[in-house]
mmCIF file of C-alpha atoms in Angstrom:
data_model
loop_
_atom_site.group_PDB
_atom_site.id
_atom_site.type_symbol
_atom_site.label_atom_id
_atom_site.label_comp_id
_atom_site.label_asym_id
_atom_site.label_seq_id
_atom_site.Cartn_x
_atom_site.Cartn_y
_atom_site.Cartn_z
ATOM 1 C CA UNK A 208 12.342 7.267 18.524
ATOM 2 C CA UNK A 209 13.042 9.970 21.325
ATOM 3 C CA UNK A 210 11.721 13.449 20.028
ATOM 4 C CA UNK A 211 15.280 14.820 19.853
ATOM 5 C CA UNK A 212 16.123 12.663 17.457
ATOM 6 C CA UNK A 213 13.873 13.755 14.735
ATOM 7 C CA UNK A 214 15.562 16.716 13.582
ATOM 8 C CA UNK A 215 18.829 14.754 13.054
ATOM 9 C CA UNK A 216 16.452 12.164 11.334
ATOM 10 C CA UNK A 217 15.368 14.636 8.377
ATOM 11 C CA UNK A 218 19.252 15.392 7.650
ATOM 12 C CA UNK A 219 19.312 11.729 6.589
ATOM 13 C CA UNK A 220 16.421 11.211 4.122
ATOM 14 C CA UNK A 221 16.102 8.870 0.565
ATOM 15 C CA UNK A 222 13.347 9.113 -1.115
ATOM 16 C CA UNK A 223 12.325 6.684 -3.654
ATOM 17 C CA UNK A 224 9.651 8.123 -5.992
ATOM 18 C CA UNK A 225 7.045 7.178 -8.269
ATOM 19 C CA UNK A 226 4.491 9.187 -10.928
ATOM 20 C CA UNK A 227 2.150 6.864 -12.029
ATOM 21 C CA UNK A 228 1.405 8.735 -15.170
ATOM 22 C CA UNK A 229 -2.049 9.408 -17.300
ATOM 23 C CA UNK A 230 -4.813 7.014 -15.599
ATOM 24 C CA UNK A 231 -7.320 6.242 -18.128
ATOM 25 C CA UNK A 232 -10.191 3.761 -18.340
ATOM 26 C CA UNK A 233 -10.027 1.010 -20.504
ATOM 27 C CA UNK A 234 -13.571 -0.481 -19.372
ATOM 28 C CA UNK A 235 -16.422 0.563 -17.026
ATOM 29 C CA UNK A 236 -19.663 -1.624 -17.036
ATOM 30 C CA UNK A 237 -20.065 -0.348 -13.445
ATOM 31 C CA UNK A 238 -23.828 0.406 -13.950
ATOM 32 C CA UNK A 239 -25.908 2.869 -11.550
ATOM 33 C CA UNK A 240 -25.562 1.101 -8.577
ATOM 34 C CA UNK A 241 -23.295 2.206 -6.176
ATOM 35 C CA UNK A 242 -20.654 -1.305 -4.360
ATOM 36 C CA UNK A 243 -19.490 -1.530 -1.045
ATOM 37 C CA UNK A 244 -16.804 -4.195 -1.852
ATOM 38 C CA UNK A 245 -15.206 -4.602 -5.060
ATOM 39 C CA UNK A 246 -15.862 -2.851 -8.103
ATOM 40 C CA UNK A 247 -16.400 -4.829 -11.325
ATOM 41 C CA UNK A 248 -15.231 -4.633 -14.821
ATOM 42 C CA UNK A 249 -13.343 -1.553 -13.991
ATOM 43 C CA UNK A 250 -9.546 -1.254 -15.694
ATOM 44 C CA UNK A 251 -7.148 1.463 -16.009
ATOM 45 C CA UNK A 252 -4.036 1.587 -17.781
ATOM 46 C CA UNK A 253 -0.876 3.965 -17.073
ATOM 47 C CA UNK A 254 1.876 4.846 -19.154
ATOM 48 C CA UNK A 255 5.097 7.221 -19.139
ATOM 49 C CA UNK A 256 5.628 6.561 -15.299
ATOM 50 C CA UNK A 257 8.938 8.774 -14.248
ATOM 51 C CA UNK A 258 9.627 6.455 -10.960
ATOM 52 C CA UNK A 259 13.166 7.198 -8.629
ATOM 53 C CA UNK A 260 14.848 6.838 -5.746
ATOM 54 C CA UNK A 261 17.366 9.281 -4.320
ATOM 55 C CA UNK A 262 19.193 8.528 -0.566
ATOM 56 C CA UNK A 263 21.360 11.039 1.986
ATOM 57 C CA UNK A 264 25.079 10.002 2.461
ATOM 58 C CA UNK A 265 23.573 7.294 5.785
ATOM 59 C CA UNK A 266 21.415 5.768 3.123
ATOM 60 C CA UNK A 267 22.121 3.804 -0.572
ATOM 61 C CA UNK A 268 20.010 2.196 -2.547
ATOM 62 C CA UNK A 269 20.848 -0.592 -5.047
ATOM 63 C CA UNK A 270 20.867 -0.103 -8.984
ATOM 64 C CA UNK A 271 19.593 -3.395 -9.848
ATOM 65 C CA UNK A 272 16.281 -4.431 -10.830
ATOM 66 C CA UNK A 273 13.706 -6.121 -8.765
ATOM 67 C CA UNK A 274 16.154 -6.101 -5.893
ATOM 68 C CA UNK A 275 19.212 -7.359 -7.360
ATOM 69 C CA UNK A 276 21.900 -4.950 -5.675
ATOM 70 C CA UNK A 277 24.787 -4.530 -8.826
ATOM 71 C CA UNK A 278 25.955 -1.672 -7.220
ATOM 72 C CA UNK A 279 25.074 1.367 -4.397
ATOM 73 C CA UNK A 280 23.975 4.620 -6.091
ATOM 74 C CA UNK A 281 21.647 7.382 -4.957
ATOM 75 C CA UNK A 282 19.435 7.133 -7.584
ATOM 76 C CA UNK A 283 17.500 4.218 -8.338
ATOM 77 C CA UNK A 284 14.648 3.822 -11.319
ATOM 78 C CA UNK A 285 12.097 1.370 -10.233
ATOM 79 C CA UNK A 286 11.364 -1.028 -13.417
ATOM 80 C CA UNK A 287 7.554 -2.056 -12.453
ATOM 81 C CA UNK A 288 6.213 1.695 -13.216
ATOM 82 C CA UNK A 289 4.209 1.622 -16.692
ATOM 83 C CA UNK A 290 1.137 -0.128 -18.143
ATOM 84 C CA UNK A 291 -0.563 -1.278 -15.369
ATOM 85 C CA UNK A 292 -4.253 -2.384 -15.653
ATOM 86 C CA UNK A 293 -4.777 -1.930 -12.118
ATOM 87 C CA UNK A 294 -7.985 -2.942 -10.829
ATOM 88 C CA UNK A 295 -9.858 -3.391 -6.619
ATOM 89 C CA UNK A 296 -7.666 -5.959 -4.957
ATOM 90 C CA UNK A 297 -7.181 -6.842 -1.355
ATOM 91 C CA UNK A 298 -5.076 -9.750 0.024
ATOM 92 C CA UNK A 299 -5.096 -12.115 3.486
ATOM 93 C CA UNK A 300 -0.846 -11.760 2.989
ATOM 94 C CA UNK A 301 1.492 -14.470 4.603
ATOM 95 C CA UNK A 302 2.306 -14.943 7.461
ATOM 96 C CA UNK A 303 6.350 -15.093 7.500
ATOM 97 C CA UNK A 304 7.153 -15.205 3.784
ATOM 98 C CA UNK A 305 7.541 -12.387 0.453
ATOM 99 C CA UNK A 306 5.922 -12.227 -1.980
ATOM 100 C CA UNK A 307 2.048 -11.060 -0.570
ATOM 101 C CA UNK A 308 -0.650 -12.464 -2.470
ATOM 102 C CA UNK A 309 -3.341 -10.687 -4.100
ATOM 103 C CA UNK A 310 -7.101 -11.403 -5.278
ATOM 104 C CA UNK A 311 -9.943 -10.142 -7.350
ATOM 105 C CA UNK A 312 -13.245 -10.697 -7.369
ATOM 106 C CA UNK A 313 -14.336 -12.647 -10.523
ATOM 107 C CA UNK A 314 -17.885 -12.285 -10.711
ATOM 108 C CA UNK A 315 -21.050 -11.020 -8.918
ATOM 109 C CA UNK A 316 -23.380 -13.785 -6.660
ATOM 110 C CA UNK A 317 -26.670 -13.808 -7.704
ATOM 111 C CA UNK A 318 -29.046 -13.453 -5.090
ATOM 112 C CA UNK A 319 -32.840 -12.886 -4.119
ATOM 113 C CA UNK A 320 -36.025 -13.425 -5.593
ATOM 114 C CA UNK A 321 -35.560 -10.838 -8.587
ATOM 115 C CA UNK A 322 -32.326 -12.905 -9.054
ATOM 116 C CA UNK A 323 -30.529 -9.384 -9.381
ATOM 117 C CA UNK A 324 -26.927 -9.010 -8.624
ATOM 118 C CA UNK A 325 -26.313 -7.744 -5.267
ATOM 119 C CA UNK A 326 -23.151 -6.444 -3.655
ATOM 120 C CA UNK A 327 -21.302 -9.438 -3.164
ATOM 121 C CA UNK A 328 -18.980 -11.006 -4.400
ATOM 122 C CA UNK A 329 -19.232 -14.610 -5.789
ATOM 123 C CA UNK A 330 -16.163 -16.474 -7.070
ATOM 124 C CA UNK A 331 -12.407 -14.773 -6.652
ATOM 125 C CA UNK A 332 -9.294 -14.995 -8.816
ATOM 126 C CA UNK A 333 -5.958 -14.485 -8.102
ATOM 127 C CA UNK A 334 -3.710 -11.522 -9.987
ATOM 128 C CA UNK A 335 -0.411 -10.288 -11.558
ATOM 129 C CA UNK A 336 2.119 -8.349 -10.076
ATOM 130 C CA UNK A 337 2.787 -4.873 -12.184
ATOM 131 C CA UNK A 338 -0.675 -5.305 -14.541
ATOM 132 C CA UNK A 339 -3.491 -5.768 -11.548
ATOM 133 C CA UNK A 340 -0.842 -3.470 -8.311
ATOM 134 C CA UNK A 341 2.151 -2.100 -8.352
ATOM 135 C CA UNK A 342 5.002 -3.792 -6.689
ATOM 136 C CA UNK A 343 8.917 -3.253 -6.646
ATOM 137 C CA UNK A 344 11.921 -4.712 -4.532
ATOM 138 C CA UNK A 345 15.055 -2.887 -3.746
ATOM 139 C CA UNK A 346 17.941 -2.994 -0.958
ATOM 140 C CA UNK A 347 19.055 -0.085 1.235
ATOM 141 C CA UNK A 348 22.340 -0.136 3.197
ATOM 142 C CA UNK A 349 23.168 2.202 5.379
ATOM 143 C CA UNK A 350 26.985 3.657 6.481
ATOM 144 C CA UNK A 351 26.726 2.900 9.944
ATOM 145 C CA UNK A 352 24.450 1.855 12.777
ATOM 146 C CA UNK A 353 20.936 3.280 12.778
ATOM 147 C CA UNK A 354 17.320 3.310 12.521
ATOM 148 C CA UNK A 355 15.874 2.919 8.951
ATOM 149 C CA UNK A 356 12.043 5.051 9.174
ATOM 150 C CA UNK A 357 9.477 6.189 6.950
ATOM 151 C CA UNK A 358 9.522 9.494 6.759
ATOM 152 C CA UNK A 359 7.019 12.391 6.680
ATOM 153 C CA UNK A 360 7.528 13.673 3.388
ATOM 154 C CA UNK A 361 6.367 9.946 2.077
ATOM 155 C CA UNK A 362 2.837 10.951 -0.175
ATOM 156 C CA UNK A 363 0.975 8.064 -1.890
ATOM 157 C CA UNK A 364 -1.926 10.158 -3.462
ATOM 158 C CA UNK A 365 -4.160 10.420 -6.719
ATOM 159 C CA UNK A 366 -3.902 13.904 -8.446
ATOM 160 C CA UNK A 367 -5.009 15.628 -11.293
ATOM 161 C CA UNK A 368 -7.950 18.265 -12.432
ATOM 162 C CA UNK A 369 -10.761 16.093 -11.014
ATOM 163 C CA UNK A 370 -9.080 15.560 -7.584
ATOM 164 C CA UNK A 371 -11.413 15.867 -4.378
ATOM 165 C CA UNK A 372 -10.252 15.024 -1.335
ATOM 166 C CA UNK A 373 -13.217 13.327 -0.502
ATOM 167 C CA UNK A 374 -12.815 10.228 -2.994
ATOM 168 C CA UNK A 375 -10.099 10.050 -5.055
ATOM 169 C CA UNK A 376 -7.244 8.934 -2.744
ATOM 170 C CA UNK A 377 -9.703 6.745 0.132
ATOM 171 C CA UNK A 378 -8.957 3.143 -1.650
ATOM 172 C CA UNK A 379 -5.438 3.305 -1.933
ATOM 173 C CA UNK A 380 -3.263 1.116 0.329
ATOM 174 C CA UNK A 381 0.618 0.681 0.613
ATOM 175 C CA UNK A 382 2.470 -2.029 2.209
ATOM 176 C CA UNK A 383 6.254 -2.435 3.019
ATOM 177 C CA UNK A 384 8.014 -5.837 3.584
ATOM 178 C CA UNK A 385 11.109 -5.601 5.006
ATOM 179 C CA UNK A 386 13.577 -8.709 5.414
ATOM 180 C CA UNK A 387 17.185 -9.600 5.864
ATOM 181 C CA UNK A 388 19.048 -12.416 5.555
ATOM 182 C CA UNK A 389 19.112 -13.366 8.774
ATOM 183 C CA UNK A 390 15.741 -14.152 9.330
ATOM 184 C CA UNK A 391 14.268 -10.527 10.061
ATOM 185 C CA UNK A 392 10.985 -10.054 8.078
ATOM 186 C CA UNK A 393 8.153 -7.150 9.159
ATOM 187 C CA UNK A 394 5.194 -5.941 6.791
ATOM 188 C CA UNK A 395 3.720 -2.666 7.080
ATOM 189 C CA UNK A 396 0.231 -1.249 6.329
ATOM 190 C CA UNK A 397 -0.911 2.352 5.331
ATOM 191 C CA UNK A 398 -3.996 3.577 3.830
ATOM 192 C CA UNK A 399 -4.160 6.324 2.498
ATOM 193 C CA UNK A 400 -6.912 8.278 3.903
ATOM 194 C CA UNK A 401 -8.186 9.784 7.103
ATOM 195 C CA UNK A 402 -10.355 7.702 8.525
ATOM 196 C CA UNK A 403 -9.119 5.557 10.984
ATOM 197 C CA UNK A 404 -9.811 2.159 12.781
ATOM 198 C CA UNK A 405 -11.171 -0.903 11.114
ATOM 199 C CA UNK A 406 -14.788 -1.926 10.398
ATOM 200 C CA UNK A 407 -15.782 2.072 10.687
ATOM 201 C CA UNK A 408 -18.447 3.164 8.163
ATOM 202 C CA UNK A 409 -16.558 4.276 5.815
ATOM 203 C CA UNK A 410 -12.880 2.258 6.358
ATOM 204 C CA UNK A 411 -13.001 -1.635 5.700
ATOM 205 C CA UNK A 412 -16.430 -2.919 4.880
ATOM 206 C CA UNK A 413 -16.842 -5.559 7.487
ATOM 207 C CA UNK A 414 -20.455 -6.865 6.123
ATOM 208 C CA UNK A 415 -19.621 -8.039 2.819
ATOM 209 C CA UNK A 416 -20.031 -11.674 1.901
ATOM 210 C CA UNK A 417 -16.807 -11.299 -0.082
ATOM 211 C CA UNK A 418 -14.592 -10.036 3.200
ATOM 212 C CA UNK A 419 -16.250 -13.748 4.536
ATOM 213 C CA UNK A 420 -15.156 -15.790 1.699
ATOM 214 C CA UNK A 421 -11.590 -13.816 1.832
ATOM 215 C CA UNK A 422 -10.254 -15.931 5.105
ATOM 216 C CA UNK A 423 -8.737 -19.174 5.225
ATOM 217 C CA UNK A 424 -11.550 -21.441 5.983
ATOM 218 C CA UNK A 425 -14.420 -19.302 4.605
ATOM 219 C CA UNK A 426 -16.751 -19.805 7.548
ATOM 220 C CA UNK A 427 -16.146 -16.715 9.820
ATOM 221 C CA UNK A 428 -17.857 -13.493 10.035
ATOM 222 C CA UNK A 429 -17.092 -10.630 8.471
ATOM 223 C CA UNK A 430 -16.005 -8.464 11.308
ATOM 224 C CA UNK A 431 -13.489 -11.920 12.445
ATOM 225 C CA UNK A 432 -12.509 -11.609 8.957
ATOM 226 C CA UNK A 433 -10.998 -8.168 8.785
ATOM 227 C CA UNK A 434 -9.398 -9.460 12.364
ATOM 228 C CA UNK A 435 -7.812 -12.483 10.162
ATOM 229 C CA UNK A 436 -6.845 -10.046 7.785
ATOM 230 C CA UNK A 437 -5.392 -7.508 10.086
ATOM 231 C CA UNK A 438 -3.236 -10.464 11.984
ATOM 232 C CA UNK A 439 -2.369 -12.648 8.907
ATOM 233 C CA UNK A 440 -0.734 -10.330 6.929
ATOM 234 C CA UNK A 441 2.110 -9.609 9.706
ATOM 235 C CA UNK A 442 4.651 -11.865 10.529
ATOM 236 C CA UNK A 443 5.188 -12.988 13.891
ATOM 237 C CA UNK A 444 7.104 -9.893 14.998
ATOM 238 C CA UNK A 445 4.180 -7.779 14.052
ATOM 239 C CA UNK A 446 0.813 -8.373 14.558
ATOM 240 C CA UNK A 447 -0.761 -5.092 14.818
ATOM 241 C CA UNK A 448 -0.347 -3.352 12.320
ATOM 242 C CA UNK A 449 0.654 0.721 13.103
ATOM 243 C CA UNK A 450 -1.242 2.967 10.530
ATOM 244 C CA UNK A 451 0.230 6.300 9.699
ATOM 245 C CA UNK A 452 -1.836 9.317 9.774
ATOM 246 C CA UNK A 453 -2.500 11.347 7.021
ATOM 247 C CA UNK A 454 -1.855 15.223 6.985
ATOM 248 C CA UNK A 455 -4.524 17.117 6.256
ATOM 249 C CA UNK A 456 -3.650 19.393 3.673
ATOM 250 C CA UNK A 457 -1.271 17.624 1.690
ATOM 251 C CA UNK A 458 -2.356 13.645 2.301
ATOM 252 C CA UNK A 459 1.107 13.149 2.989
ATOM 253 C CA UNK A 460 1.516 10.108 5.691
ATOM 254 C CA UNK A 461 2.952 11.573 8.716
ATOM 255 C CA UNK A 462 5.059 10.122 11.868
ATOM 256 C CA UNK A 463 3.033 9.243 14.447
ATOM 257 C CA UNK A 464 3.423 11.181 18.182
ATOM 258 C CA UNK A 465 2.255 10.725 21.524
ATOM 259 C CA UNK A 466 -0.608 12.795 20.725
ATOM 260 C CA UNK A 467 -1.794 9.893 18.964
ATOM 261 C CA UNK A 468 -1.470 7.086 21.195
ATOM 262 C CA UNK A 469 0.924 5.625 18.892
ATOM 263 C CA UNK A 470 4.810 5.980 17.705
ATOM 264 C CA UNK A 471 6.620 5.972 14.515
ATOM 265 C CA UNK A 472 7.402 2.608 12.377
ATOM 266 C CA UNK A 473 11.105 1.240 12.903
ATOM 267 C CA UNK A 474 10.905 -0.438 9.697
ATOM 268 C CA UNK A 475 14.988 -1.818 10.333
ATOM 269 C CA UNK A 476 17.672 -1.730 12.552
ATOM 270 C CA UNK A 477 21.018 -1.719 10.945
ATOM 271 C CA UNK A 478 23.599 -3.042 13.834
ATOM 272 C CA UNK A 479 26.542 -2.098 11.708
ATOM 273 C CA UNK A 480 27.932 -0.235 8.716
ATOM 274 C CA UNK A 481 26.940 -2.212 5.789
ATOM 275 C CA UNK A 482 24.273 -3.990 6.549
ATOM 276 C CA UNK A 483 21.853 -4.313 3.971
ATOM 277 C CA UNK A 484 17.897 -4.659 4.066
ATOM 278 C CA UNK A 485 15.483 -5.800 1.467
ATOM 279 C CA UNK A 486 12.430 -3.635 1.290
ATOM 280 C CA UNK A 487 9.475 -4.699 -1.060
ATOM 281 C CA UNK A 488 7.303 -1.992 -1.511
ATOM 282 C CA UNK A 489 2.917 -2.556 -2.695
ATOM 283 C CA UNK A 490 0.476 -0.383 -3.833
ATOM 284 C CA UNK A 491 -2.878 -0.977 -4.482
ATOM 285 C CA UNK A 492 -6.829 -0.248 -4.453
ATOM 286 C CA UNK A 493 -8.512 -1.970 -1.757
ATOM 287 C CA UNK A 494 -11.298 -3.712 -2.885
ATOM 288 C CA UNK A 495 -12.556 -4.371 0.725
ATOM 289 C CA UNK A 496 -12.275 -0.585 1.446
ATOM 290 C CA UNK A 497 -16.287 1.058 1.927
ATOM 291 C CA UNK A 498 -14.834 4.079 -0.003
ATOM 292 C CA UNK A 499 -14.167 1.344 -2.861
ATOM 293 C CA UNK A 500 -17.747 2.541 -4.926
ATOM 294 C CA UNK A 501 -18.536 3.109 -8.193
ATOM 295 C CA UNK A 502 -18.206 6.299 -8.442
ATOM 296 C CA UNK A 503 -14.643 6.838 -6.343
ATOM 297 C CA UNK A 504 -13.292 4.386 -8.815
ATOM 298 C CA UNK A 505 -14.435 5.851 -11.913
ATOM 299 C CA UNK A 506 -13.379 8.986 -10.318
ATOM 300 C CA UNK A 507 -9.861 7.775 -9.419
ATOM 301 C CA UNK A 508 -9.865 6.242 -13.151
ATOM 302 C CA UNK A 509 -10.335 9.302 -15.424
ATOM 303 C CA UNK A 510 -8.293 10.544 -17.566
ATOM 304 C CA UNK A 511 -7.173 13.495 -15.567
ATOM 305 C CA UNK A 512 -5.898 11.816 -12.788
ATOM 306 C CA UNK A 513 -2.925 10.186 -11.960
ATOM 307 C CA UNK A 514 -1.761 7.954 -8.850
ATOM 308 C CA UNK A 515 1.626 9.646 -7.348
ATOM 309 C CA UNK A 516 4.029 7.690 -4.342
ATOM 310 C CA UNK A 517 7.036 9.035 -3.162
ATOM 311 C CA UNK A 518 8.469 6.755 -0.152
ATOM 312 C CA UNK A 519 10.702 8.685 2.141
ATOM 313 C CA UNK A 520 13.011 6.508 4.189
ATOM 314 C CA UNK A 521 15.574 8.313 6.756
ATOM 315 C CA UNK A 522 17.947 7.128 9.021
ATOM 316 C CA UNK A 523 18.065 7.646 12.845
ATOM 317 C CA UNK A 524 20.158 6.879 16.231
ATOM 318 C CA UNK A 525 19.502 3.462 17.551
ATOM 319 C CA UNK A 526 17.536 3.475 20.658
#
């Protein structure tokens, strides 16, 4: 998007918002060590979520639940927004087809001569939509021909009175799948902290038995793991997934300049007035996430704290 255009793009914003309310912990048996891949036995539970979307005149979003558009408002109130027992997750997505597909870990290998259980992750099970992530489908149609973006004032955070900067927000992920019904379909990845590139010390744990045991055939490497990972869960039309960077003072994801090597998402193209896309929205803790410890997840957990997302979408001039 040309750099002219952005100014015209913030006159044409929706934002579809969610307050993921009270996080408490329903179980901990975390122990005193300190995991570099999933965390076990860990479950929280939120209730009296307050979750909307609101779009500009170039924007509308439909009423219906779970994507179904019974009619064009600017207001929409997601329905997946209380008592979830969210818990570490990750997923190896799909190639060309909604819904993504999640996993847990189920229990812990046992390994070396003490027999003690190590960091790694032994057996896996798969999970539910709205009790283990968050997940919600809606349409957005937009008055005439245009870019659809995700804009700057989108914030996927965890406040609250023990928020730190340093842990509570670094295993959350977000991931838009957009589609059409003419084929189009595009997924999007964001995580939701500063630290950039995969397999860096403190990103995407690329050592971890479990990453290994996360890929299709279960024999490759780590590090070719988090490459299977990074290619499998974009469709054909994206491979490479473009990560948004985070401001630093408010963790709100940002667009993306030259300054960065990299450019803003053009999550859809409407051609012409009325078109309509499907957008599926995730959000989730990365279980395969270094950050994803002990003591970040307890953190995240208490009863302080709450997990916030507001996605900003705006419309711009086609290129």
């Amino acid at each position: 998007m040309k750099k002219e255009n952005l100014g015209s793009v913030k006159a044409l914003k929706k934002q579809l918002g969610a307050a993921v309310a009270m996080v408490c912990v329903a179980a901990v048996a975390l122990g005193s060590s300190t995991y570099a891949w999933f965390v076990n036995n860990t479950m929280v539970k939120t209730t009296g979520a307050d979750v909307s979307a609101s779009a500009a005149y170039a924007l509308l979003i439909s009423e219906g639940a779970d994507g179904a558009a019974t009619g064009w408002v600017t207001t929409h109130t997601m329905a997946n927004d209380k008592n979830l027992a969210m818990v570490p997750v990750s997923t190896t997505g799909k190639s060309t087809t909604t819904p993504m597909t999640f996993w847990k870990s189920n229990e812990w290998a046992t390994v070396g001569d003490d027999g003690a259980k190590q960091s790694l992750v032994n057996t896996y099970s798969t999970t539910t939509a709205n009790t283990e992530y968050l997940t919600e489908t809606f349409q957005i149609k937009a008055s005439q021909a245009c870019n659809l973006y995700l804009d700057q004032d989108t914030v996927i955070n965890a406040t609250g009175a023990d928020k730190t900067t340093s842990t509570l927000d670094k295993t959350l992920r977000v991931a838009l799948v957009v589609t059409d019904t003419n084929g189009y379909n595009k997924t999007f990845f964001y995580q939701i902290d500063g630290e950039k590139g995969n397999g860096t010390a403190n990103t995407t744990n690329g050592t971890a038995d479990g990453v290994t045991k996360a890929v299709k055939d279960g024999s490759k490497s780590g590090i070719e793991a988090l490459d299977v990972i990074s290619t499998d869960n974009m469709s054909a039309d994206s491979k490479v997934p473009v990560l948004t960077t985070v401001n630093a003072t408010s963790s709100a994801l940002v667009e993306k300049t030259a300054a960065t090597t990299a450019k803003v998402d053009t999550l859809y193209s409407f051609a012409n007035p009325e078109d309509v896309c499907t957008v599926t929205a995730y959000i989730w803790m990365e279980g395969c996430d270094e950050d994803c410890t002990a003591a970040n997840i307890t953190t995240l957990t208490g009863e302080a704290n709450k997990i916030n997302a507001v996605f900003g979408f705006c419309a711009g001039a086609t290129n």
